[in-house]
Amino acid sequence: MCRVVDLRQAVLAKNDVAAQVLRTELTARGTTVVNLLSSPGSGKTALLERELLLARERGVAVAALTADLATENDAVRLARSGVPVKQVLTDGLCHLEAAMLGRHLDGWLPADTRLLFVENVGNLVCPAGYDLGESLRVVLASVTEGEDKPLKYPTAFGLAQLVVVTKTDIARAVEFDEAAFRANVEQVNPGVEVVLTSARAGEGLGVLLDRALAAGEGTGTHTPVMARRQHTHGHGHTHDQDREHDHDRDHDREHEHDHGEDHVHDEDRDHPHVHPVAQTR
């Protein structure tokens, strides 16, 4: 068991190094990365498509990379915005990693890109522990998923710098309790902003784009309490240990609620696919 934990910590530590290198390189060229995490079916592709269209209307140089276990459906949808889009098929890998992201950006990402939105694999467990070199980490949850989602996935929500609620146009129909959801978010991530959105009705449209631009300018970015553990020394307890325990707990919880999710952690199984319209502006 110790060897398994040590191996996981080593993998996470290696990823953190790669993420910092990628963050430094992209920041130097003026590109801000936004990492979007959510459960499958949360509506993040629909919202992202609207945000990409808005960015284009405002003249913001933006691109998007979307990752899925299979199909290129999301890339097809996002490409309708007219911005550069790339699809990555992970072939069973349940998350993106910094080195993997760097390889897919190499030779593809336009030099003038100001914002890069990364739509991570639909999963609130595996992606939560992996820094992608982002300047803004966003967790999305739809009103249909239940107010206790932040408590079930404390690592994902606890490390978020922005929480976005989607599909608010049907909130009343599904009896979504906004106050309870906000209270649960506050419990795991005190002080983080919660934004209400509806891609269909247009509620909250542009807030994600505004926060991403602000993050690129180094202003207005929330620092989660959980993330502050990275700077804690002594007491015999490291940030990697905290994150590992949280990751394992979340992993167990997800299996209690979703036995269909494939959790393969083998980087060698990553086989990139680029949608034929990916580089169309």
CSV table of C-alpha atoms in Angstrom, one decimal:
chain,number,residue,atom,x,y,z
A,1,MET,CA,0.0,0.0,0.0
A,2,CYS,CA,2.8,2.4,0.9
A,3,ARG,CA,4.4,1.7,-2.5
A,4,VAL,CA,1.2,2.6,-4.3
A,5,VAL,CA,0.8,5.8,-2.3
A,6,ASP,CA,4.5,6.7,-2.9
A,7,LEU,CA,4.0,6.1,-6.7
A,8,ARG,CA,0.9,8.3,-6.8
A,9,GLN,CA,2.7,11.1,-5.0
A,10,ALA,CA,5.6,10.8,-7.4
A,11,VAL,CA,3.3,11.0,-10.4
A,12,LEU,CA,1.6,14.1,-8.9
A,13,ALA,CA,4.9,15.7,-8.1
A,14,LYS,CA,6.2,15.1,-11.6
A,15,ASN,CA,3.0,16.6,-13.0
A,16,ASP,CA,3.3,19.7,-10.8
A,17,VAL,CA,6.8,20.3,-12.2
A,18,ALA,CA,5.6,19.9,-15.8
A,19,ALA,CA,2.6,22.2,-15.0
A,20,GLN,CA,4.8,25.0,-13.7
A,21,VAL,CA,7.1,24.8,-16.7
A,22,LEU,CA,4.0,24.9,-19.0
A,23,ARG,CA,2.5,27.8,-17.0
A,24,THR,CA,5.7,29.8,-17.2
A,25,GLU,CA,6.1,29.2,-21.0
A,26,LEU,CA,2.5,30.1,-21.8
A,27,THR,CA,2.5,33.2,-19.5
A,28,ALA,CA,5.7,34.4,-21.2
A,29,ARG,CA,3.9,34.3,-24.6
A,30,GLY,CA,0.8,36.0,-23.2
A,31,THR,CA,-1.5,32.9,-23.0
A,32,THR,CA,-3.8,32.3,-20.0
A,33,VAL,CA,-5.1,28.7,-19.5
A,34,VAL,CA,-8.5,28.1,-18.0
A,35,ASN,CA,-9.1,24.5,-16.8
A,36,LEU,CA,-12.8,23.5,-16.8
A,37,LEU,CA,-13.9,20.5,-14.7
A,38,SER,CA,-17.3,19.0,-14.3
A,39,SER,CA,-19.3,15.8,-14.3
A,40,PRO,CA,-20.6,14.4,-17.7
A,41,GLY,CA,-23.7,16.3,-18.9
A,42,SER,CA,-23.1,19.4,-16.8
A,43,GLY,CA,-23.6,21.7,-19.8
A,44,LYS,CA,-20.1,23.0,-19.9
A,45,THR,CA,-19.7,22.5,-23.7
A,46,ALA,CA,-22.9,24.5,-24.3
A,47,LEU,CA,-21.7,27.3,-22.0
A,48,LEU,CA,-18.2,27.2,-23.4
A,49,GLU,CA,-19.5,27.6,-27.0
A,50,ARG,CA,-21.4,30.7,-26.0
A,51,GLU,CA,-18.3,32.1,-24.2
A,52,LEU,CA,-16.1,31.4,-27.3
A,53,LEU,CA,-18.5,33.2,-29.5
A,54,LEU,CA,-18.6,36.2,-27.2
A,55,ALA,CA,-14.8,36.3,-27.0
A,56,ARG,CA,-14.6,36.3,-30.8
A,57,GLU,CA,-17.2,39.2,-30.9
A,58,ARG,CA,-15.0,41.1,-28.4
A,59,GLY,CA,-11.9,40.5,-30.5
A,60,VAL,CA,-10.2,38.3,-27.9
A,61,ALA,CA,-7.8,35.8,-29.4
A,62,VAL,CA,-9.1,32.5,-27.9
A,63,ALA,CA,-8.7,28.8,-28.5
A,64,ALA,CA,-10.2,25.7,-27.0
A,65,LEU,CA,-8.9,22.1,-26.4
A,66,THR,CA,-11.5,19.5,-25.4
A,67,ALA,CA,-10.8,16.1,-24.0
A,68,ASP,CA,-13.0,13.0,-24.0
A,69,LEU,CA,-12.6,9.3,-23.7
A,70,ALA,CA,-14.3,8.8,-27.1
A,71,THR,CA,-16.1,10.8,-29.9
A,72,GLU,CA,-15.3,14.2,-31.3
A,73,ASN,CA,-18.7,15.6,-30.7
A,74,ASP,CA,-17.6,18.4,-28.4
A,75,ALA,CA,-15.0,19.6,-30.8
A,76,VAL,CA,-17.6,19.7,-33.6
A,77,ARG,CA,-19.9,21.8,-31.4
A,78,LEU,CA,-17.1,24.2,-30.2
A,79,ALA,CA,-15.7,24.7,-33.8
A,80,ARG,CA,-19.0,26.3,-34.7
A,81,SER,CA,-17.7,29.4,-32.8
A,82,GLY,CA,-15.1,29.9,-35.5
A,83,VAL,CA,-12.1,29.8,-33.1
A,84,PRO,CA,-9.2,27.3,-33.2
A,85,VAL,CA,-10.4,24.0,-31.5
A,86,LYS,CA,-8.6,20.8,-30.9
A,87,GLN,CA,-10.1,17.4,-29.8
A,88,VAL,CA,-8.0,15.0,-27.7
A,89,LEU,CA,-9.3,11.5,-27.3
A,90,THR,CA,-7.7,9.9,-24.2
A,91,ASP,CA,-8.6,6.3,-25.0
A,92,GLY,CA,-9.7,5.5,-21.5
A,93,LEU,CA,-7.5,7.9,-19.5
A,94,CYS,CA,-9.8,9.7,-17.1
A,95,HIS,CA,-7.9,13.0,-17.0
A,96,LEU,CA,-5.5,15.3,-18.7
A,97,GLU,CA,-1.9,15.8,-17.4
A,98,ALA,CA,0.4,18.8,-17.9
A,99,ALA,CA,2.9,17.0,-20.1
A,100,MET,CA,0.1,15.6,-22.2
A,101,LEU,CA,-1.4,19.0,-22.7
A,102,GLY,CA,1.9,20.5,-23.6
A,103,ARG,CA,2.5,17.9,-26.3
A,104,HIS,CA,-0.9,18.6,-27.9
A,105,LEU,CA,-0.4,22.4,-27.8
A,106,ASP,CA,3.1,22.1,-29.4
A,107,GLY,CA,2.8,23.2,-33.0
A,108,TRP,CA,-1.0,23.8,-32.8
A,109,LEU,CA,-1.8,26.7,-30.5
A,110,PRO,CA,-1.7,30.0,-32.4
A,111,ALA,CA,1.0,32.3,-31.3
A,112,ASP,CA,-1.4,35.2,-30.5
A,113,THR,CA,-3.7,33.2,-28.3
A,114,ARG,CA,-4.7,35.2,-25.3
A,115,LEU,CA,-7.0,32.6,-23.7
A,116,LEU,CA,-6.9,28.9,-23.9
A,117,PHE,CA,-10.0,27.1,-22.5
A,118,VAL,CA,-9.3,23.4,-21.7
A,119,GLU,CA,-12.4,21.3,-21.4
A,120,ASN,CA,-11.2,18.5,-19.2
A,121,VAL,CA,-12.6,14.9,-19.3
A,122,GLY,CA,-16.1,14.8,-17.7
A,123,ASN,CA,-15.1,13.6,-14.3
A,124,LEU,CA,-14.8,15.2,-10.9
A,125,VAL,CA,-12.3,12.7,-9.4
A,126,CYS,CA,-9.2,12.1,-11.5
A,127,PRO,CA,-8.8,15.6,-13.0
A,128,ALA,CA,-9.0,17.3,-9.6
A,129,GLY,CA,-5.5,16.3,-8.6
A,130,TYR,CA,-3.7,17.4,-11.8
A,131,ASP,CA,-2.5,20.9,-12.4
A,132,LEU,CA,-2.5,21.7,-16.1
A,133,GLY,CA,-0.5,24.9,-15.8
A,134,GLU,CA,-3.8,26.9,-15.6
A,135,SER,CA,-4.2,30.4,-14.2
A,136,LEU,CA,-7.9,29.8,-13.5
A,137,ARG,CA,-9.5,26.5,-12.4
A,138,VAL,CA,-13.3,26.4,-12.8
A,139,VAL,CA,-15.6,23.7,-11.6
A,140,LEU,CA,-19.1,23.6,-13.1
A,141,ALA,CA,-22.2,21.9,-11.7
A,142,SER,CA,-25.7,21.8,-13.2
A,143,VAL,CA,-28.8,22.5,-11.2
A,144,THR,CA,-29.9,18.8,-11.9
A,145,GLU,CA,-26.9,17.3,-10.0
A,146,GLY,CA,-28.0,18.0,-6.5
A,147,GLU,CA,-27.0,20.6,-3.9
A,148,ASP,CA,-24.6,18.2,-2.1
A,149,LYS,CA,-22.2,17.9,-5.1
A,150,PRO,CA,-19.5,20.0,-3.4
A,151,LEU,CA,-19.6,17.7,-0.3
A,152,LYS,CA,-19.3,14.6,-2.4
A,153,TYR,CA,-16.4,15.9,-4.4
A,154,PRO,CA,-14.5,18.1,-1.9
A,155,THR,CA,-11.2,18.1,-3.8
A,156,ALA,CA,-12.6,19.3,-7.1
A,157,PHE,CA,-14.7,22.0,-5.5
A,158,GLY,CA,-12.1,22.7,-2.8
A,159,LEU,CA,-9.4,23.6,-5.3
A,160,ALA,CA,-11.7,25.7,-7.6
A,161,GLN,CA,-11.0,29.4,-8.1
A,162,LEU,CA,-14.5,29.8,-9.6
A,163,VAL,CA,-17.6,27.7,-9.3
A,164,VAL,CA,-20.2,27.9,-12.1
A,165,VAL,CA,-23.8,26.7,-11.8
A,166,THR,CA,-25.3,25.8,-15.2
A,167,LYS,CA,-28.8,25.2,-16.6
A,168,THR,CA,-30.4,27.8,-14.2
A,169,ASP,CA,-33.3,28.1,-16.7
A,170,ILE,CA,-34.7,24.8,-15.3
A,171,ALA,CA,-33.7,25.4,-11.6
A,172,ARG,CA,-37.3,25.9,-10.5
A,173,ALA,CA,-38.5,22.8,-12.3
A,174,VAL,CA,-35.9,20.6,-10.6
A,175,GLU,CA,-36.4,22.4,-7.3
A,176,PHE,CA,-32.7,23.4,-7.1
A,177,ASP,CA,-31.9,24.9,-3.6
A,178,GLU,CA,-29.4,27.7,-4.4
A,179,ALA,CA,-28.9,28.6,-0.8
A,180,ALA,CA,-28.0,25.0,0.2
A,181,PHE,CA,-25.6,24.7,-2.7
A,182,ARG,CA,-23.8,27.9,-1.9
A,183,ALA,CA,-23.5,26.8,1.8
A,184,ASN,CA,-22.0,23.5,0.7
A,185,VAL,CA,-19.5,25.3,-1.6
A,186,GLU,CA,-18.6,27.7,1.2
A,187,GLN,CA,-18.0,24.7,3.5
A,188,VAL,CA,-15.3,23.2,1.3
A,189,ASN,CA,-14.0,26.4,-0.3
A,190,PRO,CA,-14.6,29.5,1.8
A,191,GLY,CA,-14.8,32.7,-0.2
A,192,VAL,CA,-14.9,31.3,-3.7
A,193,GLU,CA,-17.2,33.0,-6.1
A,194,VAL,CA,-20.3,31.2,-7.3
A,195,VAL,CA,-21.8,32.3,-10.7
A,196,LEU,CA,-25.2,31.3,-12.0
A,197,THR,CA,-25.4,30.7,-15.7
A,198,SER,CA,-27.8,29.4,-18.4
A,199,ALA,CA,-26.4,28.9,-21.9
A,200,ARG,CA,-30.0,28.7,-23.2
A,201,ALA,CA,-31.3,31.8,-21.5
A,202,GLY,CA,-28.1,33.8,-21.5
A,203,GLU,CA,-27.9,34.3,-17.8
A,204,GLY,CA,-24.4,35.0,-16.6
A,205,LEU,CA,-23.0,35.0,-20.1
A,206,GLY,CA,-19.6,36.6,-20.2
A,207,VAL,CA,-18.8,36.3,-16.6
A,208,LEU,CA,-16.5,33.3,-17.3
A,209,LEU,CA,-14.8,35.2,-20.0
A,210,ASP,CA,-14.3,38.3,-17.8
A,211,ARG,CA,-12.9,36.2,-14.9
A,212,ALA,CA,-10.5,34.4,-17.4
A,213,LEU,CA,-9.2,37.8,-18.7
A,214,ALA,CA,-8.8,39.1,-15.1
A,215,ALA,CA,-6.8,36.0,-14.2
A,216,GLY,CA,-4.6,36.6,-17.2
A,217,GLU,CA,-3.9,40.1,-15.8
A,218,GLY,CA,-3.1,38.7,-12.4
A,219,THR,CA,-6.1,40.2,-10.7
A,220,GLY,CA,-9.1,38.9,-8.9
A,221,THR,CA,-8.1,35.2,-8.6
A,222,HIS,CA,-9.3,33.4,-5.6
A,223,THR,CA,-6.8,31.3,-3.6
A,224,PRO,CA,-8.6,28.2,-2.1
A,225,VAL,CA,-7.7,27.2,1.4
A,226,MET,CA,-6.9,23.7,0.2
A,227,ALA,CA,-4.4,25.2,-2.3
A,228,ARG,CA,-2.6,27.1,0.5
A,229,ARG,CA,-1.5,23.8,2.0
A,230,GLN,CA,1.1,23.8,-0.8
A,231,HIS,CA,2.9,26.5,1.3
A,232,THR,CA,2.6,24.7,4.6
A,233,HIS,CA,5.8,23.2,5.9
A,234,GLY,CA,6.5,21.0,8.9
A,235,HIS,CA,3.9,19.2,11.1
A,236,GLY,CA,4.8,16.0,9.2
A,237,HIS,CA,2.1,16.5,6.7
A,238,THR,CA,2.7,17.6,3.1
A,239,HIS,CA,0.4,19.0,0.5
A,240,ASP,CA,0.9,15.9,-1.7
A,241,GLN,CA,-0.3,13.8,1.2
A,242,ASP,CA,-3.4,16.0,1.7
A,243,ARG,CA,-4.2,15.8,-2.0
A,244,GLU,CA,-3.6,12.1,-2.2
A,245,HIS,CA,-6.0,11.4,0.7
A,246,ASP,CA,-8.6,13.7,-0.9
A,247,HIS,CA,-8.1,12.0,-4.3
A,248,ASP,CA,-8.5,8.5,-2.8
A,249,ARG,CA,-11.6,9.6,-0.8
A,250,ASP,CA,-13.2,11.2,-3.9
A,251,HIS,CA,-12.3,8.2,-6.0
A,252,ASP,CA,-14.1,5.9,-3.6
A,253,ARG,CA,-17.1,8.1,-3.4
A,254,GLU,CA,-17.5,8.4,-7.2
A,255,HIS,CA,-17.5,4.6,-7.5
A,256,GLU,CA,-20.3,4.5,-5.0
A,257,HIS,CA,-22.4,6.7,-7.3
A,258,ASP,CA,-21.0,5.9,-10.8
A,259,HIS,CA,-19.7,2.5,-11.5
A,260,GLY,CA,-19.5,3.2,-15.2
A,261,GLU,CA,-16.6,5.6,-15.1
A,262,ASP,CA,-13.3,4.3,-16.5
A,263,HIS,CA,-10.3,5.2,-14.3
A,264,VAL,CA,-7.2,4.2,-16.2
A,265,HIS,CA,-4.1,6.0,-15.2
A,266,ASP,CA,-1.7,5.0,-18.0
A,267,GLU,CA,-0.2,7.9,-19.9
A,268,ASP,CA,1.0,5.5,-22.6
A,269,ARG,CA,-2.6,5.0,-23.6
A,270,ASP,CA,-3.0,8.6,-24.7
A,271,HIS,CA,-3.6,8.6,-28.5
A,272,PRO,CA,-4.3,12.2,-29.7
A,273,HIS,CA,-6.9,12.9,-32.4
A,274,VAL,CA,-7.4,16.2,-34.1
A,275,HIS,CA,-10.7,17.1,-35.5
A,276,PRO,CA,-10.5,18.0,-39.2
A,277,VAL,CA,-11.9,21.5,-38.5
A,278,ALA,CA,-9.7,22.0,-35.4
A,279,GLN,CA,-7.6,24.7,-36.9
A,280,THR,CA,-10.4,26.7,-38.6
A,281,ARG,CA,-10.8,30.2,-37.4
